PDB file of C-alpha atoms in Angstrom:
ATOM      1  CA  MET H   1      -2.772  69.922  21.967  1.00  0.00           C
ATOM      2  CA  PRO H   2       1.082  70.485  20.866  1.00  0.00           C
ATOM      3  CA  GLU H   3       2.126  66.751  22.506  1.00  0.00           C
ATOM      4  CA  THR H   4      -0.798  65.157  20.964  1.00  0.00           C
ATOM      5  CA  ASP H   5       0.139  67.022  17.175  1.00  0.00           C
ATOM      6  CA  LEU H   6       3.832  66.252  17.841  1.00  0.00           C
ATOM      7  CA  GLU H   7       2.586  62.232  17.822  1.00  0.00           C
ATOM      8  CA  LEU H   8       1.750  62.677  14.821  1.00  0.00           C
ATOM      9  CA  LEU H   9       4.318  64.723  12.683  1.00  0.00           C
ATOM     10  CA  ILE H  10       6.430  61.619  14.253  1.00  0.00           C
ATOM     11  CA  SER H  11       4.249  59.074  13.058  1.00  0.00           C
ATOM     12  CA  ALA H  12       3.460  60.802   9.519  1.00  0.00           C
ATOM     13  CA  ALA H  13       7.817  61.321   9.613  1.00  0.00           C
ATOM     14  CA  GLN H  14       8.239  58.322   9.895  1.00  0.00           C
ATOM     15  CA  ALA H  15       6.334  57.075   7.180  1.00  0.00           C
ATOM     16  CA  ALA H  16       7.461  59.837   4.692  1.00  0.00           C
ATOM     17  CA  GLY H  17      11.321  57.579   5.735  1.00  0.00           C
ATOM     18  CA  ASP H  18       9.882  54.101   4.614  1.00  0.00           C
ATOM     19  CA  ILE H  19       8.540  55.582   1.290  1.00  0.00           C
ATOM     20  CA  ALA H  20      11.610  57.870  -0.290  1.00  0.00           C
ATOM     21  CA  THR H  21      13.951  55.019   1.171  1.00  0.00           C
ATOM     22  CA  ARG H  22      12.513  52.797  -0.752  1.00  0.00           C
ATOM     23  CA  TYR H  23      13.672  55.535  -3.708  1.00  0.00           C
ATOM     24  CA  ASN H  24      17.434  55.319  -5.457  1.00  0.00           C
ATOM     25  CA  GLY H  25      18.113  58.781  -5.436  1.00  0.00           C
ATOM     26  CA  GLN H  26      20.664  58.529  -8.438  1.00  0.00           C
ATOM     27  CA  SER H  27      17.511  56.376 -10.523  1.00  0.00           C
ATOM     28  CA  ALA H  28      14.162  58.482  -9.330  1.00  0.00           C
ATOM     29  CA  LYS H  29      12.397  60.167 -12.364  1.00  0.00           C
ATOM     30  CA  THR H  30      13.554  63.752 -11.909  1.00  0.00           C
ATOM     31  CA  TRP H  31      11.842  66.983 -13.242  1.00  0.00           C
ATOM     32  CA  HIS H  32      13.191  71.499 -13.284  1.00  0.00           C
ATOM     33  CA  LYS H  33      10.627  73.087 -11.666  1.00  0.00           C
ATOM     34  CA  PRO H  34       9.675  76.078 -13.839  1.00  0.00           C
ATOM     35  CA  ASP H  35      11.432  79.430 -12.455  1.00  0.00           C
ATOM     36  CA  ASP H  36      15.009  77.604 -11.881  1.00  0.00           C
ATOM     37  CA  ALA H  37      13.491  76.628  -8.687  1.00  0.00           C
ATOM     38  CA  GLY H  38      15.762  73.480  -8.098  1.00  0.00           C
ATOM     39  CA  PRO H  39      15.265  69.731  -9.252  1.00  0.00           C
ATOM     40  CA  VAL H  40      11.975  67.580  -7.356  1.00  0.00           C
ATOM     41  CA  THR H  41      11.694  63.811  -8.062  1.00  0.00           C
ATOM     42  CA  GLU H  42       8.789  61.279  -7.762  1.00  0.00           C
ATOM     43  CA  ALA H  43       9.770  60.730  -4.063  1.00  0.00           C
ATOM     44  CA  ASP H  44       9.081  63.880  -3.659  1.00  0.00           C
ATOM     45  CA  LEU H  45       6.224  64.011  -4.873  1.00  0.00           C
ATOM     46  CA  ALA H  46       5.141  60.077  -3.274  1.00  0.00           C
ATOM     47  CA  VAL H  47       6.167  61.549  -0.221  1.00  0.00           C
ATOM     48  CA  ASN H  48       3.915  64.479  -0.305  1.00  0.00           C
ATOM     49  CA  GLU H  49       0.656  62.909  -1.483  1.00  0.00           C
ATOM     50  CA  MET H  50       1.227  60.230   1.620  1.00  0.00           C
ATOM     51  CA  LEU H  51       2.030  63.582   3.899  1.00  0.00           C
ATOM     52  CA  GLU H  52      -1.285  65.209   2.903  1.00  0.00           C
ATOM     53  CA  ASP H  53      -3.338  62.665   2.500  1.00  0.00           C
ATOM     54  CA  THR H  54      -2.569  61.339   6.969  1.00  0.00           C
ATOM     55  CA  LEU H  55      -2.016  64.232   8.281  1.00  0.00           C
ATOM     56  CA  ARG H  56      -5.481  66.595   6.275  1.00  0.00           C
ATOM     57  CA  LYS H  57      -7.492  63.688   7.247  1.00  0.00           C
ATOM     58  CA  ALA H  58      -6.174  63.368  11.118  1.00  0.00           C
ATOM     59  CA  ARG H  59      -7.038  67.207  11.286  1.00  0.00           C
ATOM     60  CA  PRO H  60      -9.019  68.757   8.594  1.00  0.00           C
ATOM     61  CA  ASP H  61      -9.234  71.894  10.055  1.00  0.00           C
ATOM     62  CA  TYR H  62      -5.928  73.366   9.621  1.00  0.00           C
ATOM     63  CA  GLY H  63      -4.216  74.805   6.578  1.00  0.00           C
ATOM     64  CA  TRP H  64      -2.373  72.834   4.638  1.00  0.00           C
ATOM     65  CA  LEU H  65       1.485  74.763   3.148  1.00  0.00           C
ATOM     66  CA  SER H  66       3.876  72.378   1.478  1.00  0.00           C
ATOM     67  CA  GLU H  67       6.832  72.736  -0.698  1.00  0.00           C
ATOM     68  CA  GLU H  68       4.928  70.318  -3.869  1.00  0.00           C
ATOM     69  CA  SER H  69       1.591  71.033  -3.245  1.00  0.00           C
ATOM     70  CA  LEU H  70      -0.152  74.510  -5.387  1.00  0.00           C
ATOM     71  CA  ASP H  71      -0.544  77.430  -2.904  1.00  0.00           C
ATOM     72  CA  ASN H  72      -3.819  78.698  -2.065  1.00  0.00           C
ATOM     73  CA  THR H  73      -5.363  81.139  -0.145  1.00  0.00           C
ATOM     74  CA  ASP H  74      -7.352  79.173   1.826  1.00  0.00           C
ATOM     75  CA  ARG H  75      -4.065  78.517   4.369  1.00  0.00           C
ATOM     76  CA  GLN H  76      -4.584  82.241   5.925  1.00  0.00           C
ATOM     77  CA  GLN H  77      -8.155  81.382   7.019  1.00  0.00           C
ATOM     78  CA  THR H  78      -7.224  78.950   9.650  1.00  0.00           C
ATOM     79  CA  ASP H  79      -5.784  78.994  12.807  1.00  0.00           C
ATOM     80  CA  LYS H  80      -3.145  75.644  12.503  1.00  0.00           C
ATOM     81  CA  VAL H  81      -1.633  75.145   8.823  1.00  0.00           C
ATOM     82  CA  PHE H  82       0.791  71.962   8.802  1.00  0.00           C
ATOM     83  CA  ILE H  83       4.340  73.850   7.100  1.00  0.00           C
ATOM     84  CA  ILE H  84       5.908  70.364   5.007  1.00  0.00           C
ATOM     85  CA  ASP H  85       9.004  70.374   3.299  1.00  0.00           C
ATOM     86  CA  PRO H  86       9.043  66.724   2.126  1.00  0.00           C
ATOM     87  CA  ILE H  87      12.442  66.446   1.352  1.00  0.00           C
ATOM     88  CA  ASP H  88      14.182  69.222   2.246  1.00  0.00           C
ATOM     89  CA  GLY H  89      17.322  68.452   0.312  1.00  0.00           C
ATOM     90  CA  THR H  90      16.140  66.857  -2.548  1.00  0.00           C
ATOM     91  CA  ARG H  91      19.628  67.586  -4.492  1.00  0.00           C
ATOM     92  CA  SER H  92      21.711  65.527  -1.787  1.00  0.00           C
ATOM     93  CA  PHE H  93      19.131  62.788  -1.582  1.00  0.00           C
ATOM     94  CA  ILE H  94      19.153  62.931  -5.943  1.00  0.00           C
ATOM     95  CA  GLU H  95      23.004  62.171  -5.287  1.00  0.00           C
ATOM     96  CA  GLY H  96      22.943  59.446  -3.080  1.00  0.00           C
ATOM     97  CA  SER H  97      23.748  61.393  -0.187  1.00  0.00           C
ATOM     98  CA  ASP H  98      21.985  60.457   3.157  1.00  0.00           C
ATOM     99  CA  THR H  99      22.087  64.138   4.935  1.00  0.00           C
ATOM    100  CA  TRP H 100      17.934  64.823   3.089  1.00  0.00           C
ATOM    101  CA  ALA H 101      15.523  65.349   5.659  1.00  0.00           C
ATOM    102  CA  HIS H 102      11.364  65.336   6.085  1.00  0.00           C
ATOM    103  CA  ALA H 103      10.553  68.061   7.310  1.00  0.00           C
ATOM    104  CA  LEU H 104       7.152  68.657   9.449  1.00  0.00           C
ATOM    105  CA  ALA H 105       5.849  71.211  11.645  1.00  0.00           C
ATOM    106  CA  VAL H 106       2.723  72.836  12.950  1.00  0.00           C
ATOM    107  CA  VAL H 107       1.614  76.851  13.156  1.00  0.00           C
ATOM    108  CA  GLU H 108      -0.846  78.259  15.459  1.00  0.00           C
ATOM    109  CA  LYS H 109      -0.957  81.562  14.383  1.00  0.00           C
ATOM    110  CA  GLY H 110       2.301  82.360  12.978  1.00  0.00           C
ATOM    111  CA  VAL H 111       4.325  80.346  15.715  1.00  0.00           C
ATOM    112  CA  VAL H 112       5.569  76.825  16.285  1.00  0.00           C
ATOM    113  CA  THR H 113       3.945  74.632  18.784  1.00  0.00           C
ATOM    114  CA  ALA H 114       4.931  70.597  17.492  1.00  0.00           C
ATOM    115  CA  ALA H 115       7.634  70.292  14.715  1.00  0.00           C
ATOM    116  CA  VAL H 116       9.994  66.900  13.344  1.00  0.00           C
ATOM    117  CA  ILE H 117      13.060  66.996  11.183  1.00  0.00           C
ATOM    118  CA  TYR H 118      13.689  63.222   9.719  1.00  0.00           C
ATOM    119  CA  LEU H 119      17.351  61.876   8.208  1.00  0.00           C
ATOM    120  CA  PRO H 120      16.188  58.526   7.286  1.00  0.00           C
ATOM    121  CA  ARG H 121      19.672  57.251   6.411  1.00  0.00           C
ATOM    122  CA  ARG H 122      20.783  58.555   9.413  1.00  0.00           C
ATOM    123  CA  GLU H 123      18.175  57.315  11.912  1.00  0.00           C
ATOM    124  CA  LYS H 124      17.980  61.165  13.849  1.00  0.00           C
ATOM    125  CA  LEU H 125      14.615  62.620  14.334  1.00  0.00           C
ATOM    126  CA  TYR H 126      14.326  65.645  15.833  1.00  0.00           C
ATOM    127  CA  SER H 127      11.974  66.279  17.510  1.00  0.00           C
ATOM    128  CA  ALA H 128       9.783  69.481  19.678  1.00  0.00           C
ATOM    129  CA  ALA H 129       6.639  70.531  21.161  1.00  0.00           C
ATOM    130  CA  LYS H 130       6.197  73.944  22.284  1.00  0.00           C
ATOM    131  CA  GLY H 131       6.993  74.160  26.539  1.00  0.00           C
ATOM    132  CA  GLY H 132       8.524  70.831  25.902  1.00  0.00           C
ATOM    133  CA  GLY H 133      11.762  71.097  24.652  1.00  0.00           C
ATOM    134  CA  ALA H 134      14.048  69.968  22.620  1.00  0.00           C
ATOM    135  CA  GLN H 135      14.796  65.716  21.139  1.00  0.00           C
ATOM    136  CA  LEU H 136      16.876  63.945  19.783  1.00  0.00           C
ATOM    137  CA  ASN H 137      15.265  60.022  19.490  1.00  0.00           C
ATOM    138  CA  GLY H 138      14.239  60.602  22.366  1.00  0.00           C
ATOM    139  CA  ALA H 139      16.766  62.066  24.728  1.00  0.00           C
ATOM    140  CA  ARG H 140      17.305  66.677  25.341  1.00  0.00           C
ATOM    141  CA  VAL H 141      19.562  68.238  23.079  1.00  0.00           C
ATOM    142  CA  GLY H 142      21.303  72.277  23.919  1.00  0.00           C
ATOM    143  CA  THR H 143      22.035  74.356  22.060  1.00  0.00           C
ATOM    144  CA  ALA H 144      25.314  75.137  22.462  1.00  0.00           C
ATOM    145  CA  SER H 145      27.475  78.207  25.037  1.00  0.00           C
ATOM    146  CA  ARG H 146      29.744  79.695  22.487  1.00  0.00           C
ATOM    147  CA  ASN H 147      29.015  83.374  22.836  1.00  0.00           C
ATOM    148  CA  GLU H 148      32.366  84.763  20.397  1.00  0.00           C
ATOM    149  CA  MET H 149      32.167  85.075  16.477  1.00  0.00           C
ATOM    150  CA  GLU H 150      35.791  84.307  15.669  1.00  0.00           C
ATOM    151  CA  GLY H 151      36.195  80.731  15.711  1.00  0.00           C
ATOM    152  CA  ALA H 152      32.592  79.937  16.267  1.00  0.00           C
ATOM    153  CA  ARG H 153      31.617  76.939  13.922  1.00  0.00           C
ATOM    154  CA  VAL H 154      28.389  78.162  11.765  1.00  0.00           C
ATOM    155  CA  LEU H 155      27.152  76.832   9.008  1.00  0.00           C
ATOM    156  CA  VAL H 156      26.307  79.324   6.229  1.00  0.00           C
ATOM    157  CA  ALA H 157      27.389  79.513   2.316  1.00  0.00           C
ATOM    158  CA  ARG H 158      30.446  80.853   1.081  1.00  0.00           C
ATOM    159  CA  PRO H 159      28.236  83.394  -1.279  1.00  0.00           C
ATOM    160  CA  ALA H 160      26.174  84.860   2.806  1.00  0.00           C
ATOM    161  CA  MET H 161      30.413  85.457   3.956  1.00  0.00           C
ATOM    162  CA  ALA H 162      30.790  87.914   0.562  1.00  0.00           C
ATOM    163  CA  PRO H 163      32.269  91.305   2.344  1.00  0.00           C
ATOM    164  CA  GLU H 164      29.836  94.059   1.403  1.00  0.00           C
ATOM    165  CA  LEU H 165      27.059  91.911   3.087  1.00  0.00           C
ATOM    166  CA  TRP H 166      29.058  92.632   6.470  1.00  0.00           C
ATOM    167  CA  LYS H 167      30.199  96.202   8.571  1.00  0.00           C
ATOM    168  CA  ASP H 168      33.018  94.675   8.851  1.00  0.00           C
ATOM    169  CA  THR H 169      35.154  92.943   7.478  1.00  0.00           C
ATOM    170  CA  PRO H 170      33.784  89.000   7.590  1.00  0.00           C
ATOM    171  CA  PRO H 171      34.025  87.317  10.789  1.00  0.00           C
ATOM    172  CA  GLU H 172      36.668  84.480  10.841  1.00  0.00           C
ATOM    173  CA  PHE H 173      33.942  81.903  11.694  1.00  0.00           C
ATOM    174  CA  ASP H 174      34.890  78.666  11.616  1.00  0.00           C
ATOM    175  CA  ARG H 175      32.946  78.050   8.192  1.00  0.00           C
ATOM    176  CA  GLY H 176      30.670  74.241   7.649  1.00  0.00           C
ATOM    177  CA  TYR H 177      27.993  73.898   5.558  1.00  0.00           C
ATOM    178  CA  ARG H 178      25.074  71.026   5.127  1.00  0.00           C
ATOM    179  CA  PRO H 179      22.755  71.411   1.652  1.00  0.00           C
ATOM    180  CA  SER H 180      19.210  70.812   3.834  1.00  0.00           C
ATOM    181  CA  LEU H 181      18.464  73.866   5.220  1.00  0.00           C
ATOM    182  CA  ALA H 182      16.392  71.936   7.959  1.00  0.00           C
ATOM    183  CA  TYR H 183      19.329  69.159   9.625  1.00  0.00           C
ATOM    184  CA  ARG H 184      21.539  72.834   9.601  1.00  0.00           C
ATOM    185  CA  THR H 185      18.712  74.373  11.922  1.00  0.00           C
ATOM    186  CA  ALA H 186      18.504  70.584  13.754  1.00  0.00           C
ATOM    187  CA  LEU H 187      22.473  70.395  14.080  1.00  0.00           C
ATOM    188  CA  VAL H 188      22.900  74.007  16.028  1.00  0.00           C
ATOM    189  CA  ALA H 189      20.255  72.352  18.264  1.00  0.00           C
ATOM    190  CA  GLN H 190      21.799  69.489  19.270  1.00  0.00           C
ATOM    191  CA  GLY H 191      24.786  71.994  19.533  1.00  0.00           C
ATOM    192  CA  ARG H 192      26.775  70.083  16.873  1.00  0.00           C
ATOM    193  CA  PHE H 193      27.363  74.208  15.425  1.00  0.00           C
ATOM    194  CA  ASP H 194      27.511  77.278  17.554  1.00  0.00           C
ATOM    195  CA  ALA H 195      24.925  78.505  14.860  1.00  0.00           C
ATOM    196  CA  MET H 196      23.683  79.045  11.198  1.00  0.00           C
ATOM    197  CA  LEU H 197      22.790  81.459   9.082  1.00  0.00           C
ATOM    198  CA  THR H 198      21.085  81.793   5.120  1.00  0.00           C
ATOM    199  CA  LEU H 199      20.774  85.271   4.442  1.00  0.00           C
ATOM    200  CA  ARG H 200      19.131  84.771   0.785  1.00  0.00           C
ATOM    201  CA  PRO H 201      14.701  84.997   0.862  1.00  0.00           C
ATOM    202  CA  THR H 202      13.762  81.774   3.299  1.00  0.00           C
ATOM    203  CA  TRP H 203      10.630  79.667   2.553  1.00  0.00           C
ATOM    204  CA  GLU H 204       9.294  78.425   4.848  1.00  0.00           C
ATOM    205  CA  TRP H 205       8.429  75.043   4.554  1.00  0.00           C
ATOM    206  CA  ASP H 206      12.623  75.113   4.862  1.00  0.00           C
ATOM    207  CA  VAL H 207      12.625  76.404   8.517  1.00  0.00           C
ATOM    208  CA  ALA H 208       9.906  75.988  10.413  1.00  0.00           C
ATOM    209  CA  ALA H 209      10.408  72.610  12.079  1.00  0.00           C
ATOM    210  CA  GLY H 210      14.167  73.653  12.825  1.00  0.00           C
ATOM    211  CA  ASP H 211      12.728  77.437  14.622  1.00  0.00           C
ATOM    212  CA  LEU H 212      11.448  75.554  17.085  1.00  0.00           C
ATOM    213  CA  ILE H 213      13.987  72.349  17.904  1.00  0.00           C
ATOM    214  CA  LEU H 214      16.132  75.720  17.952  1.00  0.00           C
ATOM    215  CA  ARG H 215      14.013  77.130  20.011  1.00  0.00           C
ATOM    216  CA  GLU H 216      13.101  74.500  22.518  1.00  0.00           C
ATOM    217  CA  ALA H 217      16.593  73.579  22.864  1.00  0.00           C
ATOM    218  CA  GLY H 218      17.561  77.020  23.923  1.00  0.00           C
ATOM    219  CA  ALA H 219      18.515  78.925  21.039  1.00  0.00           C
ATOM    220  CA  ALA H 220      17.825  82.278  19.993  1.00  0.00           C
ATOM    221  CA  THR H 221      15.759  82.491  15.679  1.00  0.00           C
ATOM    222  CA  SER H 222      15.338  85.750  14.263  1.00  0.00           C
ATOM    223  CA  ASP H 223      15.539  86.658  10.248  1.00  0.00           C
ATOM    224  CA  ARG H 224      18.564  88.554   9.177  1.00  0.00           C
ATOM    225  CA  HIS H 225      17.208  92.185  10.576  1.00  0.00           C
ATOM    226  CA  GLY H 226      16.722  90.775  14.060  1.00  0.00           C
ATOM    227  CA  ALA H 227      12.905  89.862  13.855  1.00  0.00           C
ATOM    228  CA  PRO H 228      11.115  87.389  15.394  1.00  0.00           C
ATOM    229  CA  LEU H 229      10.316  85.313  12.787  1.00  0.00           C
ATOM    230  CA  ARG H 230       6.117  84.034  11.972  1.00  0.00           C
ATOM    231  CA  PHE H 231       5.146  81.903  10.218  1.00  0.00           C
ATOM    232  CA  ASN H 232       1.698  81.039   7.343  1.00  0.00           C
ATOM    233  CA  ASN H 233       2.445  84.648   5.346  1.00  0.00           C
ATOM    234  CA  PRO H 234       0.614  85.320   2.732  1.00  0.00           C
ATOM    235  CA  ASP H 235       3.907  84.625   0.784  1.00  0.00           C
ATOM    236  CA  PRO H 236       5.931  82.457   2.284  1.00  0.00           C
ATOM    237  CA  ARG H 237       9.364  83.631   2.658  1.00  0.00           C
ATOM    238  CA  LEU H 238      11.754  84.905   5.361  1.00  0.00           C
ATOM    239  CA  ALA H 239      14.347  87.452   4.797  1.00  0.00           C
ATOM    240  CA  GLY H 240      17.205  85.334   6.143  1.00  0.00           C
ATOM    241  CA  VAL H 241      17.169  83.350   8.902  1.00  0.00           C
ATOM    242  CA  VAL H 242      20.158  83.568  12.775  1.00  0.00           C
ATOM    243  CA  ALA H 243      20.387  81.254  14.476  1.00  0.00           C
ATOM    244  CA  ALA H 244      22.933  80.312  17.422  1.00  0.00           C
ATOM    245  CA  ASN H 245      22.094  80.845  21.596  1.00  0.00           C
ATOM    246  CA  PRO H 246      20.976  84.614  22.496  1.00  0.00           C
ATOM    247  CA  ILE H 247      24.190  86.899  22.723  1.00  0.00           C
ATOM    248  CA  LEU H 248      25.828  84.852  20.035  1.00  0.00           C
ATOM    249  CA  LYS H 249      22.978  85.459  17.817  1.00  0.00           C
ATOM    250  CA  HIS H 250      22.307  89.280  18.560  1.00  0.00           C
ATOM    251  CA  LYS H 251      26.094  89.875  17.619  1.00  0.00           C
ATOM    252  CA  ILE H 252      26.375  87.729  14.295  1.00  0.00           C
ATOM    253  CA  CYS H 253      22.853  90.522  13.882  1.00  0.00           C
ATOM    254  CA  ALA H 254      24.357  93.180  14.522  1.00  0.00           C
ATOM    255  CA  ALA H 255      27.450  92.086  12.046  1.00  0.00           C
ATOM    256  CA  LEU H 256      25.676  92.454   9.493  1.00  0.00           C
ATOM    257  CA  ALA H 257      25.251  95.039   6.979  1.00  0.00           C
ATOM    258  CA  PRO H 258      22.080  96.891   6.371  1.00  0.00           C
ATOM    259  CA  THR H 259      19.558  96.077   3.490  1.00  0.00           C
ATOM    260  CA  ASP H 260      15.972  96.903   2.939  1.00  0.00           C
ATOM    261  CA  LYS H 261      14.169  94.962   4.330  1.00  0.00           C
ATOM    262  CA  ALA H 262      11.588  95.366   2.034  1.00  0.00           C
ATOM    263  CA  GLN H 263      13.868  92.914  -0.090  1.00  0.00           C
TER     264      GLN H 263
END
């Protein structure tokens, strides 16, 4: 049941926070992944080890997909799978900032059914179970209602506003940014921002938890082409992500320049 899975995810996320906050990001041992895939710290690995041990023991029939675990095809043979980012925003963690998050999700047949995004340094725990609404620290949250693109508060990296990525002149968003993609999704679910988008290929573990929290908060989510997000794909990358209330999300997707969907 999604509610039971959510209880498990909340407990695991809090334990992850206990581990991660024992480390000083600026002095933690750090490595760079091959192929310029970004940094990883000893804290990422410690959190990942605990989560994999805890969650897989609790649900041995669930598959496993994590940024810090070697991927294999076993997860494709299961109806349910954990999709985990042990620390989303590792660069922020290394810098000593507090805008990194633990992102945990359960996916059933491609659809997220339970999700948690936890920022231990900010004491913010966003959560959702399918059909149960979205919450921040136990209180219901909902997405913003602004429907116009001009002046909308949007979390988006500057490169995504390049003119060639839009059919016409890029919208005049009130642009914001956070280093953690998971936190960006949570802030839109909370109504702090009107929308978020990323147009680059996006790893599932960065946005799986946020997808459910957003939808349970009343938002619509899709890839950059407007297609629904599906998870536990053989290649765990999505064609970008756009999220906002349904009207605003449709307008943003419609304003984007068409691309080859195979990209």
